[in-house]
Amino acid sequence: MASLSDLLAKEGFKKVTFNKTVTADHDSISLPIYICHNRKSVDIPKHKNTSSIVSSKGRLSRRSNEPAIDEVATKAVISILSGYAGKYIKDATFRDLLREKCCSCLVRTSNGLSDNGVFANMELGIESIEKLIDNPGTVKELKMKSLRNSIGFLTIVASLNSKESRNGTTCGTPNSYLSACAHFYLSVVYKLEKNDRICARHVLQVFVDSPQLARLHLLPDLWEHFFLPHLLHLKIWYNKQTENLSDVYSKDQDEEMKHSSKVYEDHMNKGTIKFALYYKEWLKTGGEPPANIPSVPLPSINSESASSVRRQTSSSFNNFLHRTIFGNPVEKQPSTECDYGPMEQKELEKDVCFDDFNTNLHCNVESRLNDLPCQILQTEVHVTSSRVSTSSSDLTRAISTISSSQILTECEIAIQIMTKAWLDDPLVEKTLSKPSVIEGLLEVLFASDNEEILELVISLLTEFVTRNESNGKIIINLDQQLIGFMNLMKNSSLFLKAASLLHLVKPEAKQMISAEWVPLVLRVLEFGDQTQTLFSVRCSPQVAAYYFLDQLLNGFDQDRNLENARQVISLGGLSLLLRRMASGDILEKTKAVSVIYCCVQADGRCRHNLADNMNPELILELLVYKKELDCNESALSLLFELICLHRFEQRTKLFDKLLKGWDCMNTMEIMLVSLQRATREKRPLVAATILQLDLTGDPLKSSVYREEAIEAIIEALDSQICNEDVEEQAAKALLILGGRYAYTGTPEAEKWILKEAGYDESLEGGSHGRYYVVERSKHMNDDDEIEHWQRKAAMALWMSGSEKLIRALGKCISNGIPCLARASLVTVSWMSKFVHTVGDGDILRSIALSSLVRKLIQSLNHDSTIEERVLASFSLLALSKSSGMYVLSLTKDSEVPEADS
């Protein structure tokens, strides 16, 4: 965290210093330490109990002779809070990120309900603000009018957090979310008006309306800098609580952890609200802080007494499979009921010295099974010298018990006997892996809360399924909706082992219909680094997680697949997948890329976050590997999506990172090889990517990469040698080359050209379009850079594509499938806009161009849509300006249909 001097230096304040020391035993200062003092100079006495650093009222104290916090400190508060609104205005990346965060919160989940214009008001308010930010030269009167309109739109949304409606929802979106986002944008409006005090109050209101959303999602940095110092005692308490609970094993451990986490989050939220209201009142009154300082006491629950009791009894907790996995030697477990004799103990110690894995495994498990308390066995198990007998009669009795008994304790003992029999002689598989036994094992698995027994059942079932796939089908048929497995993965600390078993039985998507599967699977992916050893079978939970994700994102109908992918995004799955990509092997990278691609397909806005945070070298690495691993397909598909970025600056940064190459290999060489071995459907998109990377250089300089890419595109435009799937991909490639994309990644070259031509489809009435005069876009920086890039692309296509490309585009306009014909017409339109850059060369007097002109003239007939006629007219006009009378003579020779006015 920064000191006050650091924070205020950016805002132009001089360094603020106070020469008094601070103690923690009084209670008057309400600002974080770093606002009142340089943090390095704060003198905090050492306490035995770290939580006492902050007083029970949740604040630090000031000595009576210390100067009061004056106007300078008030300005500091205002500066820090309003600085985040200022960052939104100055930093385009931060602006895009905040908008993306707000949009992810404001998703309609109940489309059938009316929102009373709430979402429209929010969108209009945001758009109005962003237009003002992008056009700083707006006339003052227009600017003030626009600001007033924004305040009006956003105030309507912010009013949703009234007492009557704050707990309600609008189309499934919590009103608190809507109100919090609206108040942040209101803070930006007042920052634009240079009213920093009101701006700061609106920022504080964000934390009042939705503290959880604000501190964890919208403004986490601000919360950490500004609010967390007041609430550190809660964090210290929670860390201590977690440490106490993690030191012991208990069947209630997960529930206790969840309860502690919930209490902690509730106190953090309440504390955040209290201090946000406190500062808000302070800024309302002016110079002095309010008299009533917030009190945020520690939670009343304490785990120390309970954990100490559990710690005393934990020595008898026989987690023997855990010891087997890590190879720890078996220690003698003391028992008040029945101890080992000295000879038996020596034999056990001798047995576990064997190095052979299976022998070691057998000894570890056997020693635990022999340590059953005597009073539990009674007449159910024959006991000789405290050792479990595994005679055939005992095994037969155990199988009968697990198949028919309704008493859970009896079944658990039967499982222990069956496990010992299995480890003594794996040939008993046929005896044990009967449908009735498997059914009994599943019933215990879903009913017992004894983790030792659960671990044994999972291990036995894993062995059964590994040796015979039909056993997996039996398991699936007994739990067709996977409710038992879902509960096991949700509530048990054995969720990784349960996931590994479930993966082996290969469930299908239709059996994973619950919305809870996505968070459960992401949990497995995050914590599944270690291989799980289930007797002789070794399983990877992460492989299981990727299998489940594939089912969830590709196994349903399109709507449900997209819904699940959006849930992955909302739960922070992209960050997790990027971490897995960075640390995993080539197979995991491939699987992670496939999942990320599904997420981009579901919500194109996430590509901006990916472009900033993904290391492009990971994609290049996948492209280098052989196609048999299916690396190329997944990596190429994601790469095509990533380059379709809305902001040109972000696109340029991505290209720069890509062009650095991978492992001393040249990026363009990697892409050229990918083009050569790509499927026919992928070739046009690979070619479009190569062209974009190549155009970062000089368009006038000849390039073998450019020639190969253009040749691949021309080939894809030939309907005689390419099928419809290839033509669809060729259409997509042409639109990508247009260089203009919406925030969702949708190509917008056509929309831009239509506006350049003076046509707006939103004004279309009936079957006739309307024309209007379009003012030149004032997004000068980004728009000019995109236009400069388009000029370079047009030059490259005109000069390198030459007559072959022109002829191919002309054929597609008249004979291609609809999507390709439209994409070709759009491409010709924006290329024609920059045709003057190639001069009055041979290309403008070629037979191919004359053929293209005739195709464009044919597009003016009444069978074409109004947009197609506008595009054709725009192209003809641009070509006539550059080639003069040549194109005009062609139009005179052709029968030009009468156009609509």
Short mmCIF file of C-alpha atoms in Angstrom, two decimals, residues 84-507:
data_model
loop_
_atom_site.label_atom_id
_atom_site.label_comp_id
_atom_site.label_asym_id
_atom_site.label_seq_id
_atom_site.Cartn_x
_atom_site.Cartn_y
_atom_site.Cartn_z
CA TYR A 84 -10.26 6.53 -9.26
CA ALA A 85 -12.88 8.40 -11.25
CA GLY A 86 -10.05 10.45 -12.73
CA LYS A 87 -8.22 7.28 -13.67
CA TYR A 88 -11.34 6.18 -15.54
CA ILE A 89 -11.19 9.39 -17.59
CA LYS A 90 -7.45 9.29 -18.30
CA ASP A 91 -6.77 5.57 -18.73
CA ALA A 92 -8.55 3.89 -21.66
CA THR A 93 -7.53 0.40 -20.50
CA PHE A 94 -8.91 1.01 -17.03
CA ARG A 95 -12.06 2.42 -18.63
CA ASP A 96 -12.59 -0.67 -20.76
CA LEU A 97 -11.92 -2.91 -17.77
CA LEU A 98 -14.46 -1.10 -15.57
CA ARG A 99 -17.08 -1.19 -18.28
CA GLU A 100 -16.46 -4.90 -18.76
CA LYS A 101 -16.79 -5.48 -15.02
CA CYS A 102 -20.05 -3.55 -14.86
CA CYS A 103 -21.44 -5.36 -17.90
CA SER A 104 -20.61 -8.73 -16.33
CA CYS A 105 -22.69 -7.72 -13.29
CA LEU A 106 -25.64 -6.40 -15.26
CA VAL A 107 -26.66 -9.54 -17.10
CA ARG A 108 -30.38 -10.14 -17.53
CA THR A 109 -31.21 -13.60 -16.26
CA SER A 110 -34.98 -13.20 -16.56
CA ASN A 111 -35.61 -12.01 -20.09
CA GLY A 112 -39.38 -12.31 -19.83
CA LEU A 113 -39.70 -9.51 -17.25
CA SER A 114 -39.88 -5.77 -17.91
CA ASP A 115 -36.98 -3.69 -16.63
CA ASN A 116 -38.88 -0.37 -16.85
CA GLY A 117 -36.06 1.08 -18.93
CA VAL A 118 -33.42 0.55 -16.21
CA PHE A 119 -30.87 -1.16 -18.46
CA ALA A 120 -31.51 1.35 -21.25
CA ASN A 121 -30.92 4.27 -18.86
CA MET A 122 -27.72 2.67 -17.64
CA GLU A 123 -26.46 2.11 -21.18
CA LEU A 124 -27.38 5.63 -22.30
CA GLY A 125 -25.65 7.14 -19.27
CA ILE A 126 -22.46 5.17 -19.88
CA GLU A 127 -22.41 5.94 -23.61
CA SER A 128 -22.94 9.64 -22.97
CA ILE A 129 -20.02 9.72 -20.52
CA GLU A 130 -17.68 7.82 -22.83
CA LYS A 131 -18.50 10.11 -25.76
CA LEU A 132 -17.54 13.11 -23.65
CA ILE A 133 -14.30 11.44 -22.60
CA ASP A 134 -13.43 10.51 -26.19
CA ASN A 135 -14.30 14.02 -27.44
CA PRO A 136 -12.62 16.42 -25.01
CA GLY A 137 -13.13 19.32 -27.40
CA THR A 138 -16.92 19.28 -27.14
CA VAL A 139 -18.54 22.73 -26.97
CA LYS A 140 -19.12 23.75 -23.36
CA GLU A 141 -22.91 24.10 -23.70
CA LEU A 142 -23.23 20.68 -25.33
CA LYS A 143 -20.93 19.19 -22.74
CA MET A 144 -23.00 20.55 -19.86
CA LYS A 145 -26.20 19.31 -21.49
CA SER A 146 -24.70 15.88 -21.98
CA LEU A 147 -23.53 15.77 -18.36
CA ARG A 148 -26.99 16.72 -17.13
CA ASN A 149 -28.50 13.96 -19.27
CA SER A 150 -26.03 11.43 -17.88
CA ILE A 151 -26.87 12.44 -14.33
CA GLY A 152 -30.56 12.03 -15.12
CA PHE A 153 -30.14 8.56 -16.62
CA LEU A 154 -27.87 7.28 -13.86
CA THR A 155 -29.84 8.81 -10.99
CA ILE A 156 -32.87 6.76 -12.06
CA VAL A 157 -30.79 3.60 -11.83
CA ALA A 158 -29.13 4.63 -8.56
CA SER A 159 -32.55 5.16 -6.95
CA LEU A 160 -33.13 1.39 -7.08
CA ASN A 161 -31.27 1.07 -3.80
CA SER A 162 -34.06 2.69 -1.81
CA LYS A 163 -35.37 0.98 1.32
CA GLU A 164 -38.29 -0.48 -0.59
CA SER A 165 -36.33 -1.98 -3.49
CA ARG A 166 -32.71 -2.50 -2.36
CA ASN A 167 -33.22 -6.22 -1.75
CA GLY A 168 -35.08 -6.75 -5.01
CA THR A 169 -33.94 -7.56 -8.52
CA THR A 170 -34.51 -6.20 -12.01
CA CYS A 171 -34.70 -8.92 -14.68
CA GLY A 172 -32.72 -11.16 -12.34
CA THR A 173 -29.97 -8.60 -11.62
CA PRO A 174 -29.77 -7.45 -7.97
CA ASN A 175 -30.79 -3.81 -7.59
CA SER A 176 -27.75 -3.28 -5.36
CA TYR A 177 -25.49 -4.16 -8.32
CA LEU A 178 -27.30 -1.74 -10.62
CA SER A 179 -27.17 1.04 -8.05
CA ALA A 180 -23.46 0.51 -7.26
CA CYS A 181 -22.48 0.66 -10.94
CA ALA A 182 -24.66 3.74 -11.45
CA HIS A 183 -23.02 5.57 -8.54
CA PHE A 184 -19.56 4.87 -9.92
CA TYR A 185 -20.49 6.39 -13.26
CA LEU A 186 -22.10 9.34 -11.43
CA SER A 187 -18.72 9.87 -9.76
CA VAL A 188 -17.15 10.05 -13.23
CA VAL A 189 -19.75 12.66 -14.28
CA TYR A 190 -18.93 14.89 -11.31
CA LYS A 191 -15.22 14.38 -11.92
CA LEU A 192 -15.78 15.71 -15.43
CA GLU A 193 -17.58 18.68 -13.83
CA LYS A 194 -14.52 19.10 -11.55
CA ASN A 195 -16.69 18.65 -8.46
CA ASP A 196 -14.38 16.29 -6.60
CA ARG A 197 -16.21 16.34 -3.27
CA ILE A 198 -19.48 15.02 -4.73
CA CYS A 199 -17.46 12.68 -6.94
CA ALA A 200 -15.84 11.16 -3.83
CA ARG A 201 -19.21 10.77 -2.10
CA HIS A 202 -20.56 8.80 -5.05
CA VAL A 203 -17.50 6.54 -4.98
CA LEU A 204 -18.19 5.87 -1.30
CA GLN A 205 -21.83 5.11 -2.10
CA VAL A 206 -20.64 2.27 -4.36
CA PHE A 207 -19.29 0.54 -1.23
CA VAL A 208 -22.50 1.30 0.69
CA ASP A 209 -24.84 -0.14 -1.94
CA SER A 210 -22.94 -3.34 -2.68
CA PRO A 211 -19.84 -3.78 -0.49
CA GLN A 212 -19.13 -7.35 -1.64
CA LEU A 213 -19.29 -6.41 -5.32
CA ALA A 214 -17.26 -3.23 -4.82
CA ARG A 215 -14.42 -4.66 -2.75
CA LEU A 216 -13.97 -7.92 -4.64
CA HIS A 217 -14.94 -7.04 -8.21
CA LEU A 218 -15.41 -3.40 -9.13
CA LEU A 219 -12.83 -1.47 -7.10
CA PRO A 220 -10.66 -3.97 -5.19
CA ASP A 221 -7.54 -1.78 -5.32
CA LEU A 222 -9.33 1.19 -3.80
CA TRP A 223 -10.83 -0.97 -1.06
CA GLU A 224 -7.44 -2.42 -0.20
CA HIS A 225 -5.83 1.03 -0.02
CA PHE A 226 -8.62 2.88 1.71
CA PHE A 227 -10.81 0.52 3.75
CA LEU A 228 -8.70 -2.52 4.59
CA PRO A 229 -6.44 -0.72 7.13
CA HIS A 230 -9.56 -0.17 9.27
CA LEU A 231 -10.49 -3.84 9.06
CA LEU A 232 -7.13 -5.56 9.40
CA HIS A 233 -8.16 -7.00 12.78
CA LEU A 234 -10.85 -8.99 10.95
CA LYS A 235 -8.33 -10.35 8.48
CA ILE A 236 -5.95 -11.33 11.28
CA TRP A 237 -8.82 -13.07 13.09
CA TYR A 238 -9.83 -14.96 9.95
CA ASN A 239 -6.29 -16.10 9.17
CA LYS A 240 -5.93 -17.39 12.72
CA GLN A 241 -9.30 -19.11 12.52
CA THR A 242 -8.38 -20.79 9.24
CA GLU A 243 -5.03 -21.90 10.61
CA ASN A 244 -6.67 -23.49 13.66
CA LEU A 245 -9.19 -25.37 11.53
CA SER A 246 -6.63 -26.55 8.99
CA ASP A 247 -4.42 -28.10 11.68
CA VAL A 248 -6.88 -30.91 12.37
CA TYR A 249 -9.00 -33.41 10.51
CA SER A 250 -12.71 -33.48 11.24
CA LYS A 251 -15.81 -34.58 9.43
CA ASP A 252 -17.22 -31.11 10.19
CA GLN A 253 -14.10 -29.28 9.00
CA ASP A 254 -15.61 -28.11 5.72
CA GLU A 255 -18.75 -26.85 7.42
CA GLU A 256 -16.73 -24.98 10.04
CA MET A 257 -14.52 -23.45 7.36
CA LYS A 258 -17.58 -22.36 5.42
CA HIS A 259 -19.16 -20.88 8.53
CA SER A 260 -15.99 -18.96 9.44
CA SER A 261 -15.69 -17.69 5.88
CA LYS A 262 -19.31 -16.53 5.86
CA VAL A 263 -18.94 -14.75 9.20
CA TYR A 264 -15.73 -13.10 7.97
CA GLU A 265 -17.31 -11.92 4.72
CA ASP A 266 -20.37 -10.56 6.57
CA HIS A 267 -18.22 -8.59 9.00
CA MET A 268 -16.03 -7.27 6.20
CA ASN A 269 -19.11 -6.10 4.29
CA LYS A 270 -20.66 -4.48 7.36
CA GLY A 271 -17.37 -2.82 8.27
CA THR A 272 -16.95 -1.51 4.72
CA ILE A 273 -20.45 -0.02 4.80
CA LYS A 274 -19.85 1.61 8.20
CA PHE A 275 -16.63 3.33 7.13
CA ALA A 276 -18.03 4.31 3.74
CA LEU A 277 -20.97 6.03 5.49
CA TYR A 278 -18.54 7.58 7.99
CA TYR A 279 -16.38 9.15 5.30
CA LYS A 280 -19.45 10.16 3.33
CA GLU A 281 -20.81 12.03 6.34
CA TRP A 282 -17.39 13.60 6.89
CA LEU A 283 -17.28 14.96 3.34
CA LYS A 284 -20.82 16.22 3.75
CA THR A 285 -20.06 18.23 6.89
CA GLY A 286 -16.74 19.61 5.70
CA GLY A 287 -13.58 19.98 7.76
CA GLU A 288 -14.01 17.85 10.88
CA PRO A 289 -14.82 14.13 11.03
CA PRO A 290 -18.13 13.10 12.62
CA ALA A 291 -18.17 12.47 16.35
CA ASN A 292 -19.49 8.90 16.13
CA ILE A 293 -16.66 6.70 14.91
CA PRO A 294 -17.56 3.27 13.46
CA SER A 295 -17.13 0.23 15.64
CA VAL A 296 -16.36 -3.10 13.96
CA PRO A 297 -15.87 -5.73 16.69
CA LEU A 298 -14.37 -9.14 16.11
CA PRO A 299 -16.76 -12.03 15.42
CA SER A 300 -17.90 -13.81 18.56
CA ILE A 301 -17.17 -17.38 17.40
CA ASN A 302 -13.83 -18.90 18.34
CA SER A 303 -12.43 -22.20 17.19
CA GLU A 304 -9.59 -22.54 19.71
CA SER A 305 -11.38 -24.61 22.33
CA ALA A 306 -13.01 -26.93 19.82
CA SER A 307 -9.84 -27.31 17.80
CA SER A 308 -7.78 -28.17 20.87
CA VAL A 309 -10.19 -30.99 21.71
CA ARG A 310 -10.08 -32.25 18.14
CA ARG A 311 -6.32 -32.05 18.19
CA GLN A 312 -6.20 -34.37 21.20
CA THR A 313 -8.41 -36.96 19.49
CA SER A 314 -6.88 -36.63 16.03
CA SER A 315 -4.12 -39.13 16.82
CA SER A 316 -6.66 -41.94 16.50
CA PHE A 317 -7.85 -40.72 13.10
CA ASN A 318 -6.60 -43.39 10.71
CA ASN A 319 -6.05 -41.62 7.40
CA PHE A 320 -4.03 -44.57 6.13
CA LEU A 321 -4.40 -43.97 2.40
CA HIS A 322 -2.91 -40.51 2.85
CA ARG A 323 0.14 -42.13 4.43
CA THR A 324 0.29 -44.68 1.65
CA ILE A 325 0.35 -41.98 -1.03
CA PHE A 326 3.24 -40.13 0.57
CA GLY A 327 5.07 -43.28 1.63
CA ASN A 328 5.33 -42.38 5.30
CA PRO A 329 6.31 -45.28 7.56
CA VAL A 330 3.53 -46.80 9.58
CA GLU A 331 3.60 -45.73 13.19
CA LYS A 332 2.05 -47.69 16.00
CA GLN A 333 -1.34 -46.23 16.80
CA PRO A 334 -2.03 -46.53 20.53
CA SER A 335 -5.40 -47.94 21.44
CA THR A 336 -7.01 -48.18 24.87
CA GLU A 337 -9.07 -51.15 23.74
CA CYS A 338 -6.67 -53.55 22.06
CA ASP A 339 -2.95 -53.02 21.51
CA TYR A 340 -0.56 -55.05 19.43
CA GLY A 341 1.61 -57.61 21.13
CA PRO A 342 5.38 -57.02 20.98
CA MET A 343 5.97 -59.82 18.46
CA GLU A 344 3.23 -58.56 16.16
CA GLN A 345 4.61 -55.04 16.34
CA LYS A 346 8.07 -56.23 15.30
CA GLU A 347 6.60 -58.17 12.41
CA LEU A 348 4.71 -55.10 11.22
CA GLU A 349 7.81 -52.93 11.41
CA LYS A 350 9.69 -55.52 9.43
CA ASP A 351 6.92 -55.77 6.84
CA VAL A 352 6.80 -52.04 6.05
CA CYS A 353 10.52 -51.91 5.34
CA PHE A 354 9.95 -53.54 1.95
CA ASP A 355 10.66 -51.20 -0.94
CA ASP A 356 8.20 -52.75 -3.33
CA PHE A 357 5.26 -50.37 -3.78
CA ASN A 358 2.51 -52.99 -3.67
CA THR A 359 3.99 -54.66 -0.60
CA ASN A 360 4.31 -51.30 1.14
CA LEU A 361 0.73 -50.45 0.18
CA HIS A 362 -0.48 -53.80 1.54
CA CYS A 363 1.32 -53.36 4.85
CA ASN A 364 0.10 -49.80 5.37
CA VAL A 365 -3.54 -50.70 4.79
CA GLU A 366 -3.32 -54.00 6.67
CA SER A 367 -1.88 -52.34 9.76
CA ARG A 368 -4.82 -49.96 9.86
CA LEU A 369 -7.39 -52.69 9.33
CA ASN A 370 -5.85 -54.69 12.16
CA ASP A 371 -6.26 -51.69 14.45
CA LEU A 372 -10.08 -51.85 14.58
CA PRO A 373 -11.50 -51.10 18.05
CA CYS A 374 -12.52 -54.34 19.72
CA GLN A 375 -15.94 -53.22 20.88
CA ILE A 376 -17.05 -52.47 17.29
CA LEU A 377 -16.16 -55.89 15.95
CA GLN A 378 -18.13 -57.95 18.46
CA THR A 379 -19.72 -60.96 16.79
CA GLU A 380 -19.69 -59.47 13.26
CA VAL A 381 -16.00 -60.15 12.73
CA HIS A 382 -13.91 -62.99 13.97
CA VAL A 383 -11.03 -61.56 16.04
CA THR A 384 -7.84 -63.45 16.79
CA SER A 385 -5.07 -61.58 18.66
CA SER A 386 -6.64 -58.23 17.60
CA ARG A 387 -6.18 -59.11 13.94
CA VAL A 388 -9.00 -59.22 11.39
CA SER A 389 -9.54 -62.63 9.99
CA THR A 390 -9.96 -62.80 6.22
CA SER A 391 -11.16 -66.35 5.94
CA SER A 392 -13.52 -67.18 3.11
CA SER A 393 -16.42 -67.32 5.53
CA ASP A 394 -15.70 -63.79 6.76
CA LEU A 395 -15.50 -62.50 3.20
CA THR A 396 -18.72 -64.25 2.28
CA ARG A 397 -20.40 -62.73 5.31
CA ALA A 398 -19.04 -59.28 4.42
CA ILE A 399 -20.34 -59.54 0.83
CA SER A 400 -23.72 -60.61 2.13
CA THR A 401 -23.75 -57.70 4.56
CA ILE A 402 -22.83 -55.05 1.98
CA SER A 403 -25.44 -56.45 -0.41
CA SER A 404 -28.38 -56.65 1.97
CA SER A 405 -27.80 -54.97 5.35
CA GLN A 406 -29.55 -51.69 6.15
CA ILE A 407 -27.24 -50.94 9.10
CA LEU A 408 -24.52 -48.50 8.06
CA THR A 409 -22.05 -49.55 10.76
CA GLU A 410 -22.22 -53.19 9.65
CA CYS A 411 -21.63 -52.17 6.04
CA GLU A 412 -18.64 -50.05 6.99
CA ILE A 413 -17.03 -53.01 8.81
CA ALA A 414 -17.80 -55.23 5.82
CA ILE A 415 -15.98 -52.77 3.56
CA GLN A 416 -12.87 -52.99 5.73
CA ILE A 417 -12.90 -56.78 5.49
CA MET A 418 -13.42 -56.65 1.71
CA THR A 419 -10.55 -54.19 1.36
CA LYS A 420 -8.17 -56.45 3.26
CA ALA A 421 -9.25 -59.42 1.15
CA TRP A 422 -8.62 -57.41 -2.02
CA LEU A 423 -5.15 -56.38 -0.93
CA ASP A 424 -4.30 -59.92 0.15
CA ASP A 425 -5.48 -61.42 -3.13
CA PRO A 426 -6.60 -59.23 -6.08
CA LEU A 427 -7.96 -62.39 -7.71
CA VAL A 428 -11.08 -61.98 -5.57
CA GLU A 429 -12.14 -59.29 -8.07
CA LYS A 430 -14.79 -61.53 -9.64
CA THR A 431 -16.22 -62.25 -6.23
CA LEU A 432 -16.31 -58.59 -5.16
CA SER A 433 -17.24 -56.75 -8.37
CA LYS A 434 -20.81 -57.99 -8.57
CA PRO A 435 -23.64 -55.53 -9.30
CA SER A 436 -25.17 -56.09 -5.85
CA VAL A 437 -21.83 -55.37 -4.16
CA ILE A 438 -21.23 -52.25 -6.27
CA GLU A 439 -24.72 -51.03 -5.42
CA GLY A 440 -24.03 -51.57 -1.71
CA LEU A 441 -20.70 -49.76 -1.96
CA LEU A 442 -22.38 -46.78 -3.63
CA GLU A 443 -25.03 -46.63 -0.93
CA VAL A 444 -22.31 -46.45 1.73
CA LEU A 445 -20.38 -43.91 -0.35
CA PHE A 446 -23.37 -41.57 -0.46
CA ALA A 447 -24.52 -42.18 3.14
CA SER A 448 -21.42 -42.50 5.34
CA ASP A 449 -19.57 -39.57 6.90
CA ASN A 450 -16.52 -41.66 7.87
CA GLU A 451 -13.80 -40.42 5.55
CA GLU A 452 -11.67 -43.54 6.02
CA ILE A 453 -14.55 -45.69 4.79
CA LEU A 454 -15.30 -43.28 1.95
CA GLU A 455 -11.68 -43.46 0.84
CA LEU A 456 -11.77 -47.25 0.86
CA VAL A 457 -15.00 -47.34 -1.17
CA ILE A 458 -13.65 -44.89 -3.76
CA SER A 459 -10.45 -46.92 -4.07
CA LEU A 460 -12.30 -50.23 -4.46
CA LEU A 461 -14.68 -48.82 -7.06
CA THR A 462 -11.74 -47.28 -8.93
CA GLU A 463 -10.05 -50.68 -9.09
CA PHE A 464 -13.29 -52.29 -10.31
CA VAL A 465 -13.85 -49.72 -13.08
CA THR A 466 -10.22 -49.75 -14.21
CA ARG A 467 -10.25 -53.53 -14.61
CA ASN A 468 -13.68 -53.73 -16.24
CA GLU A 469 -15.43 -50.80 -17.97
CA SER A 470 -18.83 -52.45 -17.55
CA ASN A 471 -18.54 -51.77 -13.82
CA GLY A 472 -18.51 -48.07 -14.67
CA LYS A 473 -21.80 -48.47 -16.50
CA ILE A 474 -23.28 -50.11 -13.41
CA ILE A 475 -22.23 -47.11 -11.32
CA ILE A 476 -23.70 -44.64 -13.80
CA ASN A 477 -27.00 -46.53 -13.96
CA LEU A 478 -27.28 -46.46 -10.17
CA ASP A 479 -26.73 -42.67 -10.01
CA GLN A 480 -27.99 -41.46 -13.37
CA GLN A 481 -28.29 -37.77 -12.43
CA LEU A 482 -25.02 -37.91 -10.44
CA ILE A 483 -26.72 -36.42 -7.40
CA GLY A 484 -24.73 -38.64 -5.05
CA PHE A 485 -21.42 -37.78 -6.69
CA MET A 486 -22.31 -34.09 -6.73
CA ASN A 487 -23.03 -34.10 -3.01
CA LEU A 488 -19.82 -36.02 -2.36
CA MET A 489 -17.76 -33.51 -4.34
CA LYS A 490 -19.56 -30.63 -2.66
CA ASN A 491 -19.31 -31.66 0.96
CA SER A 492 -16.38 -34.04 1.28
CA SER A 493 -12.71 -33.33 1.67
CA LEU A 494 -12.26 -36.28 -0.68
CA PHE A 495 -13.61 -34.32 -3.65
CA LEU A 496 -10.45 -34.88 -5.69
CA LYS A 497 -10.65 -38.64 -5.29
CA ALA A 498 -14.39 -38.58 -5.99
CA ALA A 499 -13.75 -36.57 -9.17
CA SER A 500 -11.11 -39.08 -10.25
CA LEU A 501 -13.54 -41.98 -9.84
CA LEU A 502 -16.31 -40.12 -11.63
CA HIS A 503 -13.98 -39.39 -14.54
CA LEU A 504 -13.30 -43.11 -14.96
CA VAL A 505 -17.00 -43.90 -15.38
CA LYS A 506 -17.21 -41.24 -18.15
CA PRO A 507 -20.49 -39.41 -17.41
#
